[in-house]
Each structure stands twice: as C-alpha cells, then as structure tokens.
Short mmCIF file of C-alpha atoms and ligand atoms in Angstrom, two decimals:
data_model
loop_
_atom_site.label_atom_id
_atom_site.label_comp_id
_atom_site.label_asym_id
_atom_site.label_seq_id
_atom_site.Cartn_x
_atom_site.Cartn_y
_atom_site.Cartn_z
CA MET A 615 0.00 0.00 0.00
CA LYS A 616 1.00 3.62 -0.42
CA ILE A 617 0.15 5.20 2.92
CA LEU A 618 -0.07 8.91 3.65
CA VAL A 619 0.94 9.18 7.33
CA THR A 620 0.23 12.52 9.02
CA GLY A 621 2.37 13.39 12.05
CA GLY A 622 5.08 10.96 11.01
CA ALA A 623 7.85 13.04 12.60
CA GLY A 624 6.28 12.65 16.05
CA PHE A 625 6.58 9.88 18.60
CA ILE A 626 3.97 7.34 17.43
CA GLY A 627 3.81 8.51 13.81
CA SER A 628 7.52 7.88 13.35
CA ALA A 629 7.14 4.35 14.74
CA VAL A 630 4.34 3.79 12.20
CA VAL A 631 6.51 5.16 9.39
CA ARG A 632 9.49 2.94 10.30
CA GLN A 633 7.31 -0.14 10.68
CA ALA A 634 5.28 0.48 7.50
CA ILE A 635 8.50 0.71 5.48
CA ALA A 636 9.81 -2.45 7.18
CA GLN A 637 6.56 -4.23 6.18
CA GLY A 638 7.07 -3.26 2.53
CA HIS A 639 4.62 -0.35 2.24
CA SER A 640 5.35 3.01 0.58
CA VAL A 641 5.06 5.97 2.94
CA VAL A 642 4.46 9.67 2.43
CA ASN A 643 5.15 11.38 5.75
CA LEU A 644 3.21 14.66 6.06
CA ASP A 645 4.22 16.76 9.05
CA ALA A 646 4.17 20.47 9.93
CA LEU A 647 7.29 19.99 12.10
CA THR A 648 5.92 21.63 15.25
CA TYR A 649 7.91 21.79 18.49
CA ALA A 650 7.05 18.08 19.05
CA ALA A 651 8.52 16.82 15.77
CA CYS A 652 11.97 15.48 15.09
CA LEU A 653 13.07 14.22 11.70
CA ASP A 654 15.82 12.16 13.39
CA ASN A 655 12.96 9.85 14.43
CA VAL A 656 12.72 8.69 10.81
CA ALA A 657 16.41 8.97 9.90
CA THR A 658 16.67 5.20 9.39
CA VAL A 659 14.19 5.31 6.50
CA ALA A 660 14.86 8.81 5.12
CA ASP A 661 16.84 7.50 2.12
CA HIS A 662 14.57 4.54 1.43
CA PRO A 663 13.17 4.61 -2.14
CA ASP A 664 9.64 4.03 -0.79
CA TYR A 665 9.75 7.00 1.61
CA ALA A 666 8.87 10.63 0.89
CA PHE A 667 8.52 13.62 3.21
CA GLU A 668 6.08 16.50 2.79
CA HIS A 669 6.46 19.52 5.07
CA ALA A 670 2.84 20.65 5.33
CA ASP A 671 0.13 21.61 7.79
CA ILE A 672 -3.12 19.61 7.91
CA ARG A 673 -5.00 22.94 8.11
CA ASP A 674 -3.66 23.93 4.68
CA ALA A 675 -6.27 22.70 2.18
CA GLU A 676 -4.25 23.74 -0.86
CA ALA A 677 -1.15 21.87 0.28
CA LEU A 678 -3.25 18.79 1.07
CA ALA A 679 -4.85 18.81 -2.40
CA ARG A 680 -1.41 19.00 -4.00
CA ILE A 681 -0.06 16.17 -1.82
CA PHE A 682 -2.99 13.83 -2.57
CA ASP A 683 -2.69 14.62 -6.26
CA THR A 684 1.06 14.11 -6.38
CA HIS A 685 1.30 10.90 -4.34
CA GLN A 686 -2.06 9.17 -5.01
CA PRO A 687 -2.14 7.25 -1.69
CA ASP A 688 -4.19 4.07 -1.09
CA ALA A 689 -4.74 5.00 2.55
CA VAL A 690 -4.36 7.77 5.12
CA MET A 691 -3.19 7.14 8.66
CA HIS A 692 -3.98 10.33 10.55
CA LEU A 693 -1.81 10.89 13.61
CA ALA A 694 -0.93 14.59 13.34
CA ALA A 695 -2.20 16.32 16.46
CA GLU A 696 -1.34 18.49 19.38
CA SER A 697 -0.90 15.76 21.97
CA HIS A 698 0.21 17.10 25.36
CA VAL A 699 -2.61 17.46 27.92
CA ASP A 700 -0.71 20.02 30.02
CA ARG A 701 -0.14 22.26 26.98
CA SER A 702 -3.86 21.99 26.16
CA ILE A 703 -4.68 23.45 29.58
CA ASP A 704 -2.42 26.47 29.05
CA GLY A 705 -3.28 27.03 25.38
CA PRO A 706 -6.34 25.15 24.10
CA GLY A 707 -6.56 27.19 20.88
CA THR A 708 -3.98 25.25 18.87
CA PHE A 709 -5.62 21.98 19.97
CA ILE A 710 -8.93 23.14 18.55
CA GLU A 711 -7.27 24.35 15.34
CA THR A 712 -5.10 21.33 14.62
CA ASN A 713 -7.09 18.48 16.11
CA ILE A 714 -10.55 19.63 15.01
CA THR A 715 -10.16 22.07 12.11
CA GLY A 716 -7.09 20.20 10.84
CA THR A 717 -8.92 16.87 10.89
CA TYR A 718 -11.89 18.46 9.10
CA THR A 719 -9.58 19.92 6.43
CA LEU A 720 -7.83 16.57 5.96
CA LEU A 721 -11.18 14.73 5.72
CA GLN A 722 -12.34 17.12 3.00
CA ALA A 723 -9.10 16.71 1.07
CA ALA A 724 -9.28 12.91 1.38
CA ARG A 725 -12.93 12.91 0.31
CA THR A 726 -12.26 15.06 -2.75
CA TYR A 727 -9.35 12.83 -3.78
CA TRP A 728 -11.28 9.59 -3.11
CA SER A 729 -14.29 10.88 -5.10
CA ALA A 730 -12.06 11.83 -8.04
CA GLN A 731 -10.64 8.28 -7.96
CA GLY A 732 -14.16 6.84 -8.40
CA LYS A 733 -14.75 6.17 -4.68
CA PRO A 734 -12.75 2.92 -4.41
CA ASP A 735 -14.01 0.65 -1.57
CA ASN A 736 -10.51 -0.34 -0.62
CA PHE A 737 -9.39 3.22 0.20
CA ARG A 738 -8.96 3.79 3.95
CA PHE A 739 -8.94 6.84 6.20
CA HIS A 740 -7.63 5.58 9.54
CA HIS A 741 -8.03 8.03 12.40
CA VAL A 742 -5.67 7.40 15.31
CA SER A 743 -7.20 8.47 18.60
CA THR A 744 -6.87 8.06 22.32
CA ASP A 745 -8.69 6.30 25.17
CA GLU A 746 -8.85 9.71 26.89
CA VAL A 747 -12.02 10.49 24.90
CA PHE A 748 -13.92 8.12 27.22
CA GLY A 749 -13.16 10.19 30.33
CA SER A 750 -12.24 8.72 33.68
CA LEU A 751 -12.93 5.34 35.30
CA GLY A 752 -13.33 4.51 38.97
CA ALA A 753 -11.48 1.64 40.60
CA THR A 754 -13.12 -0.96 38.34
CA GLY A 755 -14.39 -1.30 34.79
CA LEU A 756 -12.86 -1.00 31.32
CA PHE A 757 -13.39 1.25 28.30
CA THR A 758 -15.05 -0.62 25.44
CA GLU A 759 -15.71 0.71 21.93
CA THR A 760 -19.28 1.54 23.04
CA THR A 761 -18.39 3.45 26.20
CA PRO A 762 -19.98 6.94 25.90
CA TYR A 763 -17.55 9.75 25.24
CA ALA A 764 -16.89 12.02 28.26
CA PRO A 765 -13.63 13.89 27.65
CA ASN A 766 -12.33 16.05 30.50
CA SER A 767 -9.36 17.99 29.10
CA PRO A 768 -9.14 20.36 26.14
CA TYR A 769 -6.87 17.76 24.51
CA SER A 770 -9.27 14.84 24.93
CA ALA A 771 -12.27 17.01 23.99
CA SER A 772 -10.53 18.00 20.74
CA LYS A 773 -9.69 14.35 20.00
CA ALA A 774 -13.30 13.33 20.75
CA ALA A 775 -14.53 16.01 18.33
CA SER A 776 -12.16 14.74 15.64
CA ASP A 777 -13.38 11.16 16.17
CA HIS A 778 -16.95 12.35 15.65
CA LEU A 779 -16.02 14.17 12.46
CA VAL A 780 -14.33 11.07 11.04
CA ARG A 781 -17.35 8.92 11.89
CA ALA A 782 -19.69 11.48 10.29
CA TRP A 783 -17.62 11.59 7.07
CA GLY A 784 -17.98 7.80 6.93
CA GLU A 785 -21.74 7.82 7.52
CA THR A 786 -22.62 10.89 5.45
CA TYR A 787 -20.23 10.76 2.52
CA GLY A 788 -19.37 7.05 2.55
CA LEU A 789 -15.66 7.77 3.03
CA PRO A 790 -14.14 4.38 4.00
CA ILE A 791 -13.02 5.10 7.54
CA VAL A 792 -11.69 3.12 10.48
CA LEU A 793 -10.83 4.39 13.96
CA SER A 794 -8.68 3.28 16.86
CA ASN A 795 -8.47 4.49 20.46
CA CYS A 796 -5.30 3.61 22.28
CA SER A 797 -3.99 3.78 25.83
CA ASN A 798 -0.79 5.55 26.95
CA ASN A 799 2.26 4.79 24.82
CA TYR A 800 5.90 4.72 25.88
CA GLY A 801 9.16 3.79 24.18
CA PRO A 802 12.02 5.23 22.10
CA PHE A 803 11.70 8.75 20.62
CA HIS A 804 9.14 9.85 23.24
CA PHE A 805 9.31 13.65 23.44
CA PRO A 806 11.06 14.74 26.67
CA GLU A 807 8.03 16.54 28.16
CA LYS A 808 5.98 13.34 28.61
CA LEU A 809 6.00 11.39 31.91
CA VAL A 810 8.28 8.45 31.07
CA PRO A 811 11.14 10.51 29.58
CA VAL A 812 10.72 13.20 32.27
CA VAL A 813 11.34 10.56 34.94
CA ILE A 814 14.38 9.10 33.19
CA LEU A 815 15.96 12.43 32.28
CA ASN A 816 15.32 14.14 35.64
CA ALA A 817 16.79 11.11 37.40
CA LEU A 818 19.90 11.19 35.23
CA ALA A 819 20.27 14.94 35.90
CA ASN A 820 19.77 14.37 39.64
CA ASP A 821 16.78 16.72 39.52
CA PRO A 822 13.50 16.23 41.46
CA ILE A 823 11.19 13.73 39.72
CA PRO A 824 7.75 15.41 39.74
CA VAL A 825 4.71 13.22 40.47
CA TYR A 826 1.30 14.90 40.15
CA GLY A 827 -0.98 14.74 43.22
CA ARG A 828 -0.47 11.49 45.13
CA GLY A 829 0.67 9.53 42.08
CA ASP A 830 -2.37 7.28 42.29
CA ASN A 831 -3.74 7.99 38.79
CA VAL A 832 -3.79 4.74 36.84
CA ARG A 833 -2.91 4.32 33.17
CA ASP A 834 -2.66 1.30 30.86
CA TRP A 835 0.79 1.36 29.20
CA LEU A 836 1.54 0.09 25.68
CA TYR A 837 4.97 -0.12 24.03
CA VAL A 838 4.97 2.21 21.01
CA GLU A 839 6.19 -0.44 18.54
CA ASP A 840 3.24 -2.61 19.55
CA HIS A 841 0.90 0.31 18.92
CA ALA A 842 2.39 0.88 15.46
CA ASP A 843 1.94 -2.83 14.69
CA ALA A 844 -1.68 -2.72 15.89
CA LEU A 845 -2.38 0.36 13.76
CA LEU A 846 -1.07 -1.29 10.60
CA CYS A 847 -3.16 -4.37 11.45
CA VAL A 848 -6.31 -2.22 11.85
CA LEU A 849 -5.54 -0.43 8.60
CA ARG A 850 -5.13 -3.69 6.65
CA ARG A 851 -7.83 -5.79 8.23
CA GLY A 852 -10.13 -3.59 10.31
CA ALA A 853 -13.79 -3.65 9.26
CA LEU A 854 -15.08 -0.59 7.46
CA GLY A 855 -16.53 2.07 9.79
CA ARG A 856 -15.49 0.17 12.90
CA SER A 857 -13.44 1.39 15.85
CA TYR A 858 -10.91 -0.66 17.78
CA ASN A 859 -9.62 -0.11 21.31
CA ILE A 860 -5.92 -0.84 21.64
CA GLY A 861 -4.32 -1.47 25.04
CA GLY A 862 -1.41 -3.14 26.69
CA HIS A 863 -3.14 -4.98 29.59
CA ASN A 864 -0.63 -3.16 31.81
CA GLU A 865 -2.32 -1.01 34.42
CA LEU A 866 0.07 0.91 36.64
CA SER A 867 -0.38 3.87 38.95
CA ASN A 868 1.88 6.77 38.07
CA LEU A 869 3.81 6.16 41.28
CA GLU A 870 4.31 2.47 40.42
CA LEU A 871 5.53 3.46 36.97
CA VAL A 872 7.96 6.04 38.36
CA ARG A 873 9.30 3.58 40.97
CA THR A 874 9.79 0.91 38.28
CA LEU A 875 11.77 3.33 36.11
CA CYS A 876 13.89 4.38 39.10
CA ALA A 877 14.65 0.73 39.90
CA LEU A 878 15.69 0.07 36.29
CA LEU A 879 18.00 3.10 36.37
CA ASP A 880 19.45 1.96 39.73
CA GLU A 881 20.37 -1.28 37.98
CA MET A 882 21.54 0.09 34.63
CA GLN A 883 23.22 3.35 35.64
CA PRO A 884 23.48 3.49 39.44
CA GLY A 885 23.79 6.89 41.12
CA SER A 886 25.16 7.64 44.60
CA VAL A 887 21.66 7.23 46.14
CA PRO A 888 18.56 5.37 44.88
CA TYR A 889 16.82 7.42 42.18
CA ALA A 890 13.48 7.01 43.98
CA ASP A 891 14.82 9.46 46.58
CA LEU A 892 14.30 12.16 43.94
CA ILE A 893 10.51 11.57 43.76
CA THR A 894 8.70 14.81 44.64
CA PHE A 895 4.92 15.16 44.86
CA VAL A 896 3.69 18.33 43.14
CA GLN A 897 0.34 20.10 42.64
CA ASP A 898 -2.05 17.89 40.66
CA ARG A 899 -3.15 18.55 37.08
CA PRO A 900 -6.58 20.27 36.95
CA GLY A 901 -9.24 17.79 35.78
CA HIS A 902 -6.75 14.91 36.11
CA ASP A 903 -8.53 11.71 35.06
CA GLN A 904 -8.25 9.07 37.78
CA ARG A 905 -8.04 5.87 35.79
CA TYR A 906 -7.95 4.65 32.18
CA ALA A 907 -8.20 0.97 31.32
CA ILE A 908 -8.88 -0.68 27.99
CA ASP A 909 -10.98 -3.68 27.06
CA ALA A 910 -9.01 -4.78 23.99
CA SER A 911 -11.05 -7.91 23.28
CA ARG A 912 -12.44 -6.64 19.94
CA ILE A 913 -9.04 -6.25 18.29
CA GLN A 914 -7.96 -9.57 19.80
CA ASP A 915 -11.10 -11.54 18.80
CA GLU A 916 -11.70 -9.98 15.36
CA LEU A 917 -8.16 -9.27 14.16
CA GLY A 918 -6.13 -11.67 16.31
CA TRP A 919 -3.92 -8.84 17.58
CA THR A 920 -2.31 -8.83 21.04
CA PRO A 921 0.68 -6.87 22.34
CA SER A 922 4.05 -8.62 22.09
CA VAL A 923 6.08 -6.68 24.67
CA THR A 924 5.44 -6.90 28.43
CA VAL A 925 5.63 -3.65 30.37
CA GLU A 926 8.71 -4.93 32.25
CA GLU A 927 10.54 -5.61 28.98
CA GLY A 928 9.28 -2.45 27.27
CA LEU A 929 10.34 -0.17 30.12
CA ARG A 930 13.75 -1.85 30.22
CA ARG A 931 14.22 -1.29 26.47
CA THR A 932 13.06 2.32 26.87
CA VAL A 933 15.51 3.13 29.67
CA ARG A 934 18.32 1.51 27.66
CA TRP A 935 17.35 3.61 24.63
CA TYR A 936 17.46 6.90 26.56
CA LEU A 937 20.84 5.96 28.07
CA ASP A 938 22.19 5.23 24.57
CA ASN A 939 20.68 8.26 22.78
CA GLN A 940 21.64 11.31 24.81
CA SER A 941 22.26 13.57 21.82
CA TRP A 942 18.68 12.97 20.62
CA TRP A 943 16.99 14.11 23.83
CA GLN A 944 19.51 16.82 24.72
CA ALA A 945 18.68 18.66 21.48
CA LEU A 946 14.94 18.51 22.24
CA GLN A 947 15.31 19.67 25.84
CA ALA A 948 16.28 23.10 24.52
CA ARG A 949 12.86 23.59 22.89
CA ASP A 950 10.21 26.01 24.16
CA GLY A 951 8.47 24.93 27.36
CA VAL A 952 10.34 21.64 27.76
CA GLY A 953 11.39 21.05 31.36
CA LYS A 954 8.92 23.62 32.74
CA ARG A 955 5.79 22.81 34.73
CA LEU A 956 2.92 23.31 32.30
CA GLY A 957 -0.85 23.20 32.79
CA ALA A 958 -0.87 23.95 36.54
CA LEU A 959 -3.15 27.00 36.09
N1 NAD B 1299 1.13 9.48 23.07
C1 NAD B 1299 0.17 8.66 23.44
O1 NAD B 1299 0.30 7.97 24.47
C2 NAD B 1299 -1.07 8.48 22.59
C3 NAD B 1299 -1.99 7.49 22.92
C4 NAD B 1299 -3.10 7.29 22.09
C5 NAD B 1299 -3.27 8.07 20.97
N2 NAD B 1299 -2.39 9.05 20.66
C6 NAD B 1299 -2.61 9.84 19.42
O2 NAD B 1299 -1.59 9.45 18.51
C7 NAD B 1299 -1.23 10.55 17.69
C8 NAD B 1299 0.26 10.79 17.76
O3 NAD B 1299 0.63 11.04 19.10
P1 NAD B 1299 2.15 11.33 19.49
O4 NAD B 1299 2.29 11.05 20.93
O5 NAD B 1299 3.04 10.66 18.51
O6 NAD B 1299 2.20 12.92 19.25
P2 NAD B 1299 3.46 13.86 19.04
O7 NAD B 1299 3.10 15.15 19.69
O8 NAD B 1299 4.72 13.17 19.44
O9 NAD B 1299 3.52 14.06 17.45
C9 NAD B 1299 2.57 14.80 16.75
C10 NAD B 1299 3.12 15.10 15.37
O10 NAD B 1299 2.10 15.80 14.63
C11 NAD B 1299 2.70 16.91 13.98
N3 NAD B 1299 1.70 17.99 13.85
C12 NAD B 1299 1.15 18.72 14.85
N4 NAD B 1299 0.31 19.63 14.34
C13 NAD B 1299 0.31 19.46 13.00
C14 NAD B 1299 -0.37 20.09 11.93
N5 NAD B 1299 -1.21 21.12 12.13
N6 NAD B 1299 -0.15 19.65 10.66
C15 NAD B 1299 0.71 18.63 10.44
N7 NAD B 1299 1.40 18.00 11.41
C16 NAD B 1299 1.20 18.42 12.69
C17 NAD B 1299 3.84 17.34 14.87
O11 NAD B 1299 4.81 18.09 14.15
C18 NAD B 1299 4.36 15.99 15.37
O12 NAD B 1299 5.35 15.48 14.51
C19 NAD B 1299 -2.06 11.74 18.18
O13 NAD B 1299 -3.18 11.89 17.32
C20 NAD B 1299 -2.50 11.35 19.58
O14 NAD B 1299 -3.73 11.94 19.91
C21 NAD B 1299 -1.28 9.27 21.45
#
C-alpha cells in the first residue's frame, strides 16, 4: 500500500513510518514539524526509495490537495495532532485548530481525492485516537468501543470532536473510515516533556522527579512499537466504519511506573543514592482523570492482535534507549516549554 501518514515526525507517527516501510509499504510522511517533531525519528528510513517527506500543515487545504494529487495514496493514517494534555490546559486554541479544524480539512481533502478516484471501496482513512475520549474510570471497569464519550481535558475534547467528524464523514459521505483508540504509549523517541522521559531524564540529571498529586492515577501502558503494529493491522484488516480499542493490559499507577523506572536506572546506571529518593509530589493537574483501562477484546477476537512486549521488557528497552541516545533528547530539551511545569493554572 502507499500510505499517507500525518504526524510521522512525532513519537507514534515515526514508529508507524518505520514499521510500515519495514513491512514493505510506501510511505508519504506529512508533518508540519511543530515543536514536538523530530526528523531524526525517521532517519533510518529517510533514504529509502519508498519513503517521501512533505512539510505541510493539515490545516492547509491547498497543500493537502497537491499532496494527494502528487502521491495518489491508497490510505491515510492520521496521527498529526497536538498531543500534550498540560499544553492543552495552558493554550487550548492550537488543539482546537489542529485536532478539530485540521482533521476536518484533511477529511475534506481525502474525500475530494477519493471521489475523483471513483470512490474505491478499498481506500482507507484511519483516524488514530486516544482512550482519553472516554473520560475517567473509577477503581473498576474498562473502556469498550461503546463506552460513551466524556472527555475532560481540552486535549481529549478536541480528539473526541475529531473522532466524531471522522465517523460522520464515513456515515454521510461514505468515506471508507476506520478508527482506533489507544492507551498511553511509551518507548524510544518519546518527546522529553511526557511522563516516562521526564522521569528518566530528571533522574539522570539528579533533579527532582515530579509526580502529580499522590501519584495514584492509573494508566494502561503500551509499548509504542506494539501500537504501530496494531495500527497497521487495523488499517489492513479492520472492518469498514469500525473502531478498535488498543491497550497493553498493563495497568500501573503513576507512582508504580515512576518507581519501576527508578529501579531500572538503579540497575543500569546506578547513582550515589537510589533514584526514587528524587521523587517529589507536586500540585495535581486540573481535571486529572483518575483511571484509564482498555478492554481490547475486539481487536484480539476480530483481528487476532495482542501486544508482544510486556511492560517490564518495554520499560527496560526504553531506559536503555534513553541511556544510549543522549544527543537525541539533549537537542529537544532546549525547545520552548520543555522542562517547565505546564498546565498547573
Ligand atoms: N502518546 C500517546 O500515548 C497516545 C496514545 C493514544 C493516541 N495518541 C494519538 O496518537 C497521535 C500521535 O501522538 P504522538 O504522541 O506521537 O504525538 P506527538 O506530539 O509526538 O507528534 C505529533 C506530530 O504531529 C505533527 N503535527 C502537529 N500539528 C500538525 C499540523 N497542524 N499539521 C501537520 N502536522 C502536525 C507534529 O509536528 C508531530 O510530529 C495523536 O493523534 C495522539 O492523539 C497518542
């Protein structure tokens, strides 16, 4: 397939790009190169004959029309988004513009292109979304594909809105769409403002490791390469118009996650004192969802997909990667807002 991947210079998008090329697909990587992007993430495929890069914004209808016309993709995998909840609290405007207006603009461009092609059934518009659209769980229960949407942050509200737009373009215009909602990802190339890299990098710098509130918020963690694999599986074999929850079956409280990372660092790069001594509880995030957990039985039963990496193994690989790739994260730490407390109101 020739796949147009949006956001392919980001954390998950770049994993999709690398894996799609490895699986023999052609990839056009469309990215606006915001503060969160890094072309080093796709350096291993940059010279591949089946890879092309387009520096463009998903809000730019003219650029999108040109890109569809030039590359004639068989499918779109839409990952471009503003993705950091804390930034969405401080500045929701760009989340509305990119995640909602940008998705609308991309849907229109895809629809125009698909119509001009004679509306082929095998075209796909795959929208990559988050479990955060479902809101917050109590101590028990799981998000299924039919859980009502109840987003609580500007980020998750903008992603929920984009999900609805994609569904509507499928129902109203017949655009062949598929959706997926995934739990928290972690792994190599994770931008250094997100929790897992913050813990690793603050520990290595001997700085306080910030934990929001009491650290008892629970997330389900999925290794990013597993997510990329699941996304390509949904793209190839997902039923038209259907949505798939993707999860790792790995629920951890934030404090458990932080302690696990500290223990791995104690083993792999010991400091003078245990890294857990650096844990510092800080003011909680406003509207902080208590618990996310995924029922991933649909993707398992219908598509036969399950994660391949346990959280123990994935976190170990991740810590190793950050220890071995200092120049990558050091360059990104200099970017605007990175390392500062964001979204505390
Ligand atoms: N990170 C997670 O744990 C997680 C979990 C589930 C779903 N998701 C979803 O997966 C997708 C990718 O997440 P990520 O963590 O890789 O994000 P990221 O912030 O690392 O990357 C986003 C990419 O999109 C690009 N981008 C932003 N605005 C753009 C625009 N207007 N036009 C074109 N490109 C633009 C950025 O330059 C960047 O390369 C997002 O849609 C996110 O909602 C993320």
